[in-house]
Short mmCIF file of C-alpha atoms in Angstrom, two decimals:
data_model
loop_
_atom_site.label_atom_id
_atom_site.label_comp_id
_atom_site.label_asym_id
_atom_site.label_seq_id
_atom_site.Cartn_x
_atom_site.Cartn_y
_atom_site.Cartn_z
CA MET A 894 156.33 68.85 171.45
CA GLU A 895 159.47 70.83 171.45
CA GLU A 896 159.97 73.80 169.10
CA GLY A 897 162.90 72.20 167.40
CA ASN A 898 160.90 69.05 166.40
CA ARG A 899 158.14 70.94 164.58
CA GLU A 900 158.25 70.63 160.78
CA PRO A 901 158.09 73.89 159.04
CA LEU A 902 155.31 74.66 156.53
CA LEU A 903 157.84 75.80 153.90
CA PRO A 904 161.43 74.68 153.38
CA VAL A 905 163.85 76.70 155.50
CA SER A 906 166.72 76.48 152.99
CA GLY A 907 166.84 78.40 149.75
CA SER A 908 166.39 82.08 148.92
CA ARG A 909 163.30 84.32 149.57
CA SER A 910 162.21 84.00 145.96
CA ILE A 911 161.92 80.29 146.19
CA LYS A 912 159.72 80.67 149.36
CA ARG A 913 157.54 83.21 147.60
CA GLN A 914 157.06 80.88 144.56
CA ASN A 915 156.10 78.00 146.83
CA THR A 916 153.61 80.21 148.64
CA ARG A 917 152.08 81.22 145.23
CA ASN A 918 151.83 77.56 144.17
CA ILE A 919 150.08 76.52 147.34
CA PHE A 920 147.68 79.48 146.95
CA LYS A 921 146.89 78.64 143.30
CA GLY A 922 146.21 75.08 144.11
CA ALA A 923 143.78 76.13 146.80
CA VAL A 924 141.98 78.41 144.47
CA HIS A 925 141.75 75.87 141.84
CA SER A 926 140.39 73.18 144.12
CA ALA A 927 137.72 75.70 145.47
CA SER A 928 136.73 76.73 142.03
CA ALA A 929 136.36 73.14 140.94
CA ALA A 930 134.20 72.45 143.93
CA VAL A 931 131.95 75.45 143.25
CA THR A 932 131.56 74.59 139.59
CA LEU A 933 130.56 70.98 140.25
CA LYS A 934 128.14 72.13 142.90
CA SER A 935 126.60 74.63 140.48
CA LEU A 936 126.22 72.16 137.67
CA ALA A 937 125.09 69.01 139.64
CA PRO A 938 121.80 69.32 141.39
CA GLU A 939 121.76 68.63 145.14
CA VAL A 940 120.25 65.42 146.45
CA GLY A 941 116.49 65.63 146.32
CA HIS A 942 116.47 68.46 143.73
CA GLN A 943 114.67 67.97 140.43
CA ASP A 944 116.51 67.94 137.11
CA THR A 945 116.56 71.19 135.05
CA VAL A 946 115.27 71.18 131.45
CA HIS A 947 116.22 74.06 129.17
CA LEU A 948 116.89 75.04 125.65
CA SER A 949 120.35 74.67 124.09
CA SER A 950 120.40 78.40 123.04
CA ALA A 951 118.46 81.57 123.41
CA ASN A 952 118.78 82.27 119.74
CA TYR A 953 118.33 80.24 116.63
CA PHE A 954 118.87 81.10 113.01
CA ALA A 955 117.44 79.51 109.91
CA ASP A 956 117.73 80.33 106.25
CA GLU A 957 114.31 80.63 104.60
CA ASP A 958 115.50 78.19 101.97
CA ASP A 959 116.50 75.48 104.55
CA GLY A 960 112.93 74.47 105.05
CA LYS A 961 113.27 73.65 108.79
CA VAL A 962 115.07 74.67 112.05
CA VAL A 963 115.96 72.20 114.73
CA ILE A 964 115.46 73.22 118.40
CA GLN A 965 117.28 71.20 121.04
CA ILE A 966 115.92 70.69 124.52
CA LEU A 967 118.40 69.48 127.14
CA ARG A 968 118.05 67.87 130.52
CA ILE A 969 120.59 68.47 133.26
CA GLY A 970 120.78 66.55 136.45
CA THR A 971 120.73 62.94 137.74
CA LEU A 972 118.79 61.77 134.74
CA HIS A 973 116.86 59.34 137.06
CA GLY A 974 113.29 58.59 136.19
CA SER A 975 111.23 60.25 133.62
CA CYS A 976 110.25 63.90 133.14
CA SER A 977 108.43 66.11 130.59
CA VAL A 978 107.89 69.61 129.53
CA GLU A 979 105.39 71.35 127.26
CA TYR A 980 106.61 73.39 124.28
CA HIS A 981 104.95 75.70 121.76
CA THR A 982 105.74 78.42 119.18
CA GLU A 983 104.41 81.92 119.42
CA GLU A 984 104.11 84.66 116.72
CA ASN A 985 106.29 87.64 116.73
CA SER A 986 107.16 89.47 113.59
CA ALA A 987 106.87 86.07 111.74
CA LYS A 988 103.28 84.84 111.35
CA ALA A 989 102.23 81.34 111.70
CA GLY A 990 101.11 79.74 108.41
CA VAL A 991 103.06 82.38 106.44
CA ARG A 992 106.62 82.00 107.67
CA TYR A 993 106.62 78.84 109.69
CA VAL A 994 104.27 76.01 110.70
CA GLU A 995 102.95 76.41 114.30
CA ILE A 996 103.58 73.47 116.54
CA LYS A 997 102.95 72.50 120.25
CA GLY A 998 103.55 69.27 122.06
CA THR A 999 105.22 67.50 125.03
CA ALA A 1000 108.84 66.62 125.22
CA THR A 1001 109.21 63.46 127.43
CA PHE A 1002 112.61 62.37 128.79
CA GLU A 1003 112.93 58.69 129.75
CA GLU A 1004 115.44 57.35 132.24
CA GLY A 1005 119.00 58.51 131.22
CA GLU A 1006 117.75 60.56 128.20
CA PHE A 1007 119.22 64.11 128.17
CA ALA A 1008 118.36 65.54 124.75
CA LYS A 1009 115.36 66.03 122.49
CA ASP A 1010 115.37 67.65 118.99
CA ILE A 1011 112.17 69.50 117.84
CA GLU A 1012 111.85 70.34 114.07
CA ILE A 1013 109.94 73.34 112.98
CA VAL A 1014 109.04 73.78 109.30
CA ILE A 1015 110.17 77.15 107.87
CA MET A 1016 108.08 78.49 104.97
CA SER A 1017 109.81 80.56 102.24
CA SER A 1018 108.30 83.90 101.17
CA PRO A 1019 108.86 85.64 97.79
CA TYR A 1020 108.57 89.07 99.50
CA TRP A 1021 111.26 91.11 101.26
CA GLU A 1022 110.94 91.32 105.02
CA SER A 1023 112.96 93.44 107.53
CA VAL A 1024 113.19 91.06 110.39
CA SER A 1025 111.28 87.77 110.62
CA GLU A 1026 111.30 86.02 113.95
CA PHE A 1027 109.07 83.84 116.20
CA LEU A 1028 109.38 82.53 119.67
CA PHE A 1029 109.76 78.94 121.10
CA LYS A 1030 108.73 78.55 124.76
CA LEU A 1031 108.88 75.82 127.33
CA SER A 1032 106.18 75.50 129.98
CA ASP A 1033 104.43 73.31 132.52
CA PRO A 1034 107.42 71.01 133.65
CA VAL A 1035 106.54 67.62 135.23
CA ASN A 1036 109.13 66.02 137.66
CA CYS A 1037 111.58 68.66 136.51
CA GLU A 1038 112.01 72.43 136.48
CA THR A 1039 112.85 74.79 133.63
CA SER A 1040 115.66 77.34 133.48
CA ASP A 1041 114.64 80.98 133.93
CA ASN A 1042 117.13 82.01 131.35
CA LEU A 1043 116.68 79.32 128.77
CA GLU A 1044 113.02 78.54 128.73
CA LEU A 1045 112.40 81.04 125.78
CA ALA A 1046 114.23 81.28 122.47
CA ARG A 1047 114.02 83.56 119.51
CA VAL A 1048 114.11 81.89 116.14
CA ARG A 1049 115.05 84.26 113.41
CA ILE A 1050 114.33 83.47 109.73
CA VAL A 1051 117.05 84.93 107.52
CA ASP A 1052 115.56 86.63 104.50
CA LYS A 1053 117.58 86.86 101.37
CA ASP A 1054 115.17 88.82 99.25
CA VAL A 1055 115.95 92.42 98.11
CA PHE A 1056 113.77 95.50 98.68
CA PRO A 1057 111.37 95.95 96.98
CA SER A 1058 111.75 92.91 94.67
CA ASN A 1059 114.57 90.50 93.72
CA TYR A 1060 114.72 92.23 90.28
CA PHE A 1061 116.96 94.84 91.69
CA ARG A 1062 119.50 92.36 93.14
CA LYS A 1063 121.64 92.58 90.04
CA PHE A 1064 122.16 96.27 90.78
CA LEU A 1065 123.75 95.46 94.21
CA ALA A 1066 126.72 93.69 92.91
CA SER A 1067 129.90 94.17 95.03
CA GLY A 1068 132.50 96.57 93.71
CA HIS A 1069 135.54 94.95 95.09
CA THR A 1070 136.91 94.30 91.56
CA ARG A 1071 137.45 98.06 91.10
CA CYS A 1072 139.76 98.08 94.23
CA GLY A 1073 141.89 95.06 93.39
CA MET A 1074 145.58 94.42 93.29
CA ASP A 1075 145.91 96.14 89.92
CA SER A 1076 145.12 99.57 91.39
CA PRO A 1077 148.17 101.79 91.61
CA THR A 1078 147.27 103.17 95.01
CA ARG A 1079 144.40 102.54 97.44
CA SER A 1080 143.38 106.19 97.30
CA GLU A 1081 142.41 105.81 93.66
CA CYS A 1082 139.82 103.22 94.59
CA LEU A 1083 136.26 104.13 95.49
CA ASP A 1084 134.82 102.84 98.87
CA ASP A 1085 132.80 99.66 98.38
CA SER A 1086 129.67 101.37 99.84
CA GLU A 1087 130.12 104.30 97.39
CA ILE A 1088 130.45 101.86 94.50
CA LYS A 1089 127.20 100.05 95.54
CA GLU A 1090 125.39 103.27 95.94
CA ASP A 1091 126.51 104.50 92.46
CA MET A 1092 125.59 101.18 90.94
CA LEU A 1093 122.18 101.13 92.57
CA GLU A 1094 121.35 104.78 91.38
CA LYS A 1095 122.31 103.67 87.82
CA GLY A 1096 120.30 100.50 88.12
CA LEU A 1097 117.28 102.40 89.26
CA GLU A 1098 117.57 104.86 86.35
CA GLU A 1099 117.84 101.89 84.00
CA ALA A 1100 114.79 100.06 85.52
CA GLY A 1101 112.70 103.21 85.55
CA ALA A 1102 110.41 104.74 88.15
CA ALA A 1103 107.35 102.76 86.93
CA ARG A 1104 109.01 99.38 87.62
CA LEU A 1105 110.18 100.55 91.07
CA ILE A 1106 106.66 101.78 92.00
CA ILE A 1107 105.00 98.62 90.78
CA ALA A 1108 107.46 96.43 92.73
CA PHE A 1109 106.84 98.47 95.79
CA LEU A 1110 102.99 98.19 95.38
CA LYS A 1111 103.27 94.50 94.96
CA LEU A 1112 105.34 94.23 98.19
CA LEU A 1113 102.72 96.18 100.24
CA VAL A 1114 99.84 94.22 98.95
CA GLY A 1115 101.64 90.86 99.37
CA SER A 1116 103.29 91.58 102.75
CA VAL A 1117 101.23 93.94 104.85
CA SER A 1118 98.31 92.35 106.57
CA GLY A 1119 94.97 93.62 105.26
CA VAL A 1120 96.45 96.00 102.74
CA GLY A 1121 95.51 93.90 99.72
CA THR A 1122 92.00 93.15 100.75
CA TYR A 1123 91.22 96.67 101.95
CA SER A 1124 92.70 98.30 98.94
CA LEU A 1125 90.53 96.12 96.62
CA LEU A 1126 87.42 97.05 98.71
CA VAL A 1127 88.36 100.81 98.66
CA ILE A 1128 88.96 100.61 94.81
CA VAL A 1129 85.61 98.97 94.21
CA LEU A 1130 83.45 101.16 96.62
CA ASP A 1131 85.21 104.41 95.74
CA GLN A 1132 83.43 104.00 92.29
CA MET A 1133 80.18 104.88 94.16
CA GLN A 1134 81.38 108.52 93.97
CA ASN A 1135 81.71 108.17 90.26
CA MET A 1136 78.37 106.50 90.07
CA TYR A 1137 76.86 109.47 92.02
CA LEU A 1138 78.59 111.89 89.63
CA ALA A 1139 76.92 110.01 86.68
CA LEU A 1140 73.58 110.13 88.52
CA THR A 1141 73.85 113.85 89.24
CA LEU A 1142 74.80 114.60 85.56
CA TYR A 1143 72.01 112.63 84.29
CA LEU A 1144 69.56 114.29 86.64
CA GLN A 1145 70.71 117.68 85.66
CA ILE A 1146 70.16 116.91 81.98
CA TYR A 1147 66.75 115.44 82.88
CA LEU A 1148 65.71 118.49 84.79
CA VAL A 1149 66.79 120.90 82.06
CA ASP A 1150 65.59 118.85 79.01
CA VAL A 1151 62.34 117.37 80.45
CA VAL A 1152 61.13 118.84 83.75
CA PHE A 1153 61.75 122.51 83.09
CA SER A 1154 61.41 122.53 79.29
CA ASN A 1155 57.56 123.03 79.14
CA HIS A 1156 57.50 121.18 75.86
CA SER A 1157 56.23 117.80 76.79
CA THR A 1158 55.08 116.16 80.04
CA SER A 1159 55.09 112.61 78.62
CA GLU A 1160 58.56 111.83 79.90
CA LEU A 1161 57.90 113.07 83.43
CA ILE A 1162 57.94 110.44 86.16
CA PHE A 1163 54.68 111.59 87.69
CA HIS A 1164 51.74 112.79 85.57
CA THR A 1165 49.48 113.77 88.32
CA GLY A 1166 49.52 116.59 90.94
CA PRO A 1167 50.43 120.33 90.63
CA ALA A 1168 51.64 121.42 87.19
CA SER A 1169 50.68 118.12 85.63
CA GLY A 1170 53.22 116.24 87.78
CA VAL A 1171 56.17 118.70 87.51
CA VAL A 1172 56.24 119.35 91.21
CA HIS A 1173 56.09 115.70 92.28
CA THR A 1174 58.81 114.84 89.74
CA THR A 1175 61.02 117.61 91.01
CA PHE A 1176 60.67 116.49 94.58
CA PHE A 1177 61.49 112.95 93.54
CA VAL A 1178 64.53 114.06 91.55
CA SER A 1179 65.65 116.03 94.64
CA SER A 1180 65.39 113.01 96.87
CA LEU A 1181 67.68 111.11 94.34
CA TYR A 1182 70.15 113.90 94.82
CA LEU A 1183 70.19 113.56 98.73
CA ALA A 1184 69.64 109.88 99.42
CA PRO A 1185 73.00 108.63 98.04
CA LEU A 1186 74.83 111.20 100.24
CA LEU A 1187 74.03 109.20 103.33
CA LEU A 1188 75.62 106.03 101.83
CA LEU A 1189 78.65 108.06 100.60
CA HIS A 1190 79.11 109.47 104.10
CA ALA A 1191 78.94 106.11 105.68
CA TRP A 1192 81.48 104.77 103.34
CA ALA A 1193 83.77 107.67 104.13
CA ILE A 1194 83.69 106.91 107.76
CA LEU A 1195 84.36 103.24 107.11
CA ARG A 1196 87.16 104.07 104.67
CA ALA A 1197 88.90 106.18 107.33
CA LYS A 1198 88.68 103.31 109.92
CA LEU A 1199 90.30 101.00 107.45
CA ASP A 1200 93.46 103.25 107.76
CA ILE A 1201 95.26 101.81 104.78
CA GLY A 1202 97.77 104.69 104.86
CA GLY A 1203 98.44 104.07 108.48
CA ARG A 1204 99.14 100.33 107.89
CA VAL A 1205 101.54 101.18 105.08
CA ARG A 1206 103.24 103.86 107.09
CA LEU A 1207 103.55 101.43 110.07
CA PHE A 1208 105.09 98.78 107.85
CA ILE A 1209 107.69 101.12 106.41
CA GLN A 1210 108.53 102.71 109.86
CA ASP A 1211 108.80 99.39 111.56
CA SER A 1212 110.86 97.83 108.80
CA ILE A 1213 113.37 100.70 108.88
CA PHE A 1214 113.77 100.84 112.59
CA SER A 1215 113.91 96.98 113.12
CA ARG A 1216 116.45 96.57 110.36
CA TYR A 1217 118.56 99.46 111.80
CA MET A 1218 118.52 97.79 115.15
CA ASN A 1219 119.87 94.67 113.66
CA TYR A 1220 122.69 96.37 111.82
CA SER A 1221 126.32 95.47 112.66
CA LYS A 1222 128.43 98.08 114.26
CA ALA A 1223 130.15 98.88 110.95
CA SER A 1224 126.85 99.45 109.19
CA ARG A 1225 125.53 101.69 111.92
CA GLU A 1226 128.66 103.85 111.67
CA GLU A 1227 128.12 104.34 107.85
CA ILE A 1228 124.62 105.72 108.25
CA SER A 1229 123.95 108.80 110.35
CA PRO A 1230 120.96 108.63 112.81
CA VAL A 1231 119.72 111.66 110.99
CA VAL A 1232 119.10 109.61 107.82
CA ILE A 1233 117.37 106.93 109.84
CA GLU A 1234 115.15 109.59 111.56
CA ASP A 1235 114.22 111.20 108.26
CA ALA A 1236 113.43 107.84 106.70
CA ILE A 1237 111.10 106.95 109.55
CA ASN A 1238 109.32 110.30 110.03
CA ASN A 1239 109.26 111.75 106.51
CA GLN A 1240 109.92 109.09 103.82
CA GLY A 1241 107.65 106.55 105.55
CA LYS A 1242 104.82 109.01 105.41
CA GLU A 1243 105.63 109.80 101.74
CA CYS A 1244 105.50 106.07 100.90
CA ALA A 1245 102.05 105.82 102.56
CA GLU A 1246 100.91 108.95 100.65
CA LEU A 1247 102.25 107.48 97.36
CA TYR A 1248 100.15 104.22 97.88
CA LEU A 1249 97.13 106.27 98.65
CA GLN A 1250 97.59 108.46 95.58
CA VAL A 1251 97.70 105.34 93.42
CA ILE A 1252 94.33 104.35 94.80
CA GLU A 1253 92.96 107.89 94.18
CA LEU A 1254 94.33 107.79 90.57
CA ILE A 1255 92.12 104.77 89.86
CA GLN A 1256 89.18 106.62 91.21
CA LEU A 1257 89.96 109.69 89.13
CA ALA A 1258 90.39 107.52 86.10
CA GLY A 1259 86.79 106.35 86.53
CA LYS A 1260 85.63 109.87 87.07
CA LEU A 1261 87.44 110.92 83.85
CA LEU A 1262 85.63 108.23 81.88
CA VAL A 1263 82.23 109.35 83.26
CA MET A 1264 82.91 112.95 82.26
CA GLU A 1265 84.11 111.82 78.76
CA TYR A 1266 81.06 109.82 78.27
CA PHE A 1267 78.63 112.71 78.95
CA ILE A 1268 80.73 115.22 77.04
CA ILE A 1269 81.01 113.12 74.00
CA GLY A 1270 77.40 112.04 74.29
CA GLU A 1271 76.17 115.59 74.21
CA ASN A 1272 78.70 116.92 71.60
CA HIS A 1273 80.43 114.53 69.22
CA THR A 1274 82.68 117.27 67.97
CA ALA A 1275 84.31 117.50 71.45
CA THR A 1276 85.73 114.00 71.11
CA LEU A 1277 89.13 115.09 69.96
CA PRO A 1278 89.73 117.72 72.67
CA ALA A 1279 88.43 115.48 75.33
CA VAL A 1280 90.98 112.92 74.38
CA ILE A 1281 93.86 115.27 73.86
CA MET A 1282 93.63 116.94 77.28
CA PRO A 1283 94.26 113.86 79.50
CA VAL A 1284 96.95 112.65 76.99
CA ALA A 1285 98.67 116.00 77.15
CA MET A 1286 98.69 115.99 80.97
CA ILE A 1287 100.32 112.53 81.03
CA ALA A 1288 102.90 113.51 78.58
CA PHE A 1289 103.73 116.66 80.68
CA ILE A 1290 104.27 114.53 83.75
CA ILE A 1291 106.53 112.01 81.86
CA VAL A 1292 108.71 114.82 80.41
CA HIS A 1293 109.19 116.58 83.55
CA LYS A 1294 109.38 113.46 85.72
CA ASP A 1295 113.21 113.48 86.02
CA THR A 1296 113.35 117.12 86.74
CA LEU A 1297 110.75 116.79 89.55
CA VAL A 1298 112.48 113.79 91.01
CA GLU A 1299 115.80 115.51 91.02
CA CYS A 1300 114.38 118.64 92.74
CA ARG A 1301 112.77 116.47 95.35
CA GLU A 1302 115.93 114.51 95.96
CA SER A 1303 117.97 117.79 96.34
CA LEU A 1304 115.45 119.12 98.81
CA VAL A 1305 115.60 115.86 100.88
CA ASP A 1306 119.42 116.00 100.98
CA ALA A 1307 119.45 119.63 102.03
CA GLU A 1308 116.89 119.01 104.82
CA GLN A 1309 119.05 116.07 106.07
CA ASP A 1310 122.14 118.26 106.17
CA VAL A 1311 120.27 120.84 108.24
CA ARG A 1312 119.06 118.24 110.71
CA LYS A 1313 122.46 116.63 110.90
CA ILE A 1314 124.17 119.94 111.75
CA VAL A 1315 121.61 120.49 114.46
CA HIS A 1316 122.15 117.02 115.79
CA ASP A 1317 125.96 117.11 115.69
CA SER A 1318 126.01 120.70 117.16
CA ALA A 1319 123.90 119.71 120.14
CA ALA A 1320 126.02 116.57 120.73
CA ALA A 1321 129.30 118.48 120.53
CA TYR A 1322 128.15 121.78 122.11
CA SER A 1323 130.79 121.67 124.91
CA LEU A 1324 133.63 121.39 122.39
CA ILE A 1325 132.14 124.15 120.19
CA SER A 1326 131.78 126.45 123.23
CA ASN A 1327 135.19 125.60 124.72
CA TYR A 1328 137.01 126.31 121.43
CA GLN A 1329 134.85 129.37 120.55
CA GLN A 1330 133.45 128.00 117.34
CA ARG A 1331 129.79 129.03 117.99
CA ASN A 1332 129.87 131.82 115.32
CA ARG A 1333 131.43 129.56 112.79
CA THR A 1334 128.80 126.86 113.49
CA CYS A 1335 126.04 129.40 113.16
CA ARG A 1336 127.33 130.43 109.72
CA THR A 1337 127.61 126.87 108.59
CA PHE A 1338 124.01 126.29 109.66
CA CYS A 1339 122.87 129.39 107.84
CA THR A 1340 124.70 128.28 104.61
CA PHE A 1341 122.89 124.93 104.63
CA SER A 1342 119.65 126.38 105.74
CA ARG A 1343 119.53 128.60 102.77
CA LYS A 1344 120.08 125.55 100.45
CA ALA A 1345 117.13 123.87 102.01
#
């Protein structure tokens, strides 16, 4: 063929811009065709390959008041013939029988069927929870294969309860009304978070520390596994110490009034042996002193292994950290990591100690009753002083409660400021050094350190 008879790929007439435009159009068409071919090839299985079964999402959410959550299993492929896949739920932070009803079964897809809906019953809880979720898994496919990315899904139960109880919900009302259109300037309005914090503090003062502590104790007993049962066991068996105290007091009185009195031997336990039974009786009383110590020692070891304080501390620390990890970006920016660190390391420990101190107070109350019984039994005139002393102690605590709490809060705030300065200084050391602000930073640290 002659050169003049060849048809050009592009029109020879027109400007260069038209030629470039036509070239781009051809290139775009080729790219589009290639992309479409790749997409179809990736979505449709090749001849002889099995269909793919997977979940419709890797994350599901359900309100605890909804009563159920629907999990959808999808089948992608030729849809020829039948196939099946096993499914089951698995506990995570949400426990089966407490937050959801455990299920397992087989999802069978018939010819042409491409979707299956699985319902899981969600159980409501009256207690606050930080994060409550469980897993839904696919396994053991028959005449099909499961997707590596969508064979497992997290099902999160959205908890609407307020910490530590829903009684305090009314103190968390939004403060948007104080920054409405009637405000002369936006600067005169308080930040919404500041309003909520102020309302919460006033609400806690109105409710009182006793209500807050009681609500917190109910939360621990109802939510933390083993705490309620083990606490009851500790409260009951701790009274063995009070029983031993009562026994020792009675034995001391018996030794003084009977064994060593030399007035009468009729009340001795043994009437035969050296000194008309005094020696044998003394040895028997001594054995009563020592024998219960073995039982009390065994109970002390078992009590330590129950580790109620550790369970409470783990619950507080895990709740704070998991809730922080699920904060939105805006919420994380409002709260300094130093505050979260202090809450996990220090306040979590203090909450555990508070719970243990409540249990110890119950044991001490029993001890006080034992002492009152023996004191009043020996001297009836001591009744009034024996009653006035504990009442005066309780009154002193109630009167100075607010002062003690305020001092404690001031100390916590000062310690957080010190840690925040250390944290920020370490993160911005290059800027501090480059702009020669080390001396100023050290003076600032010393100022806050003195306050702490």
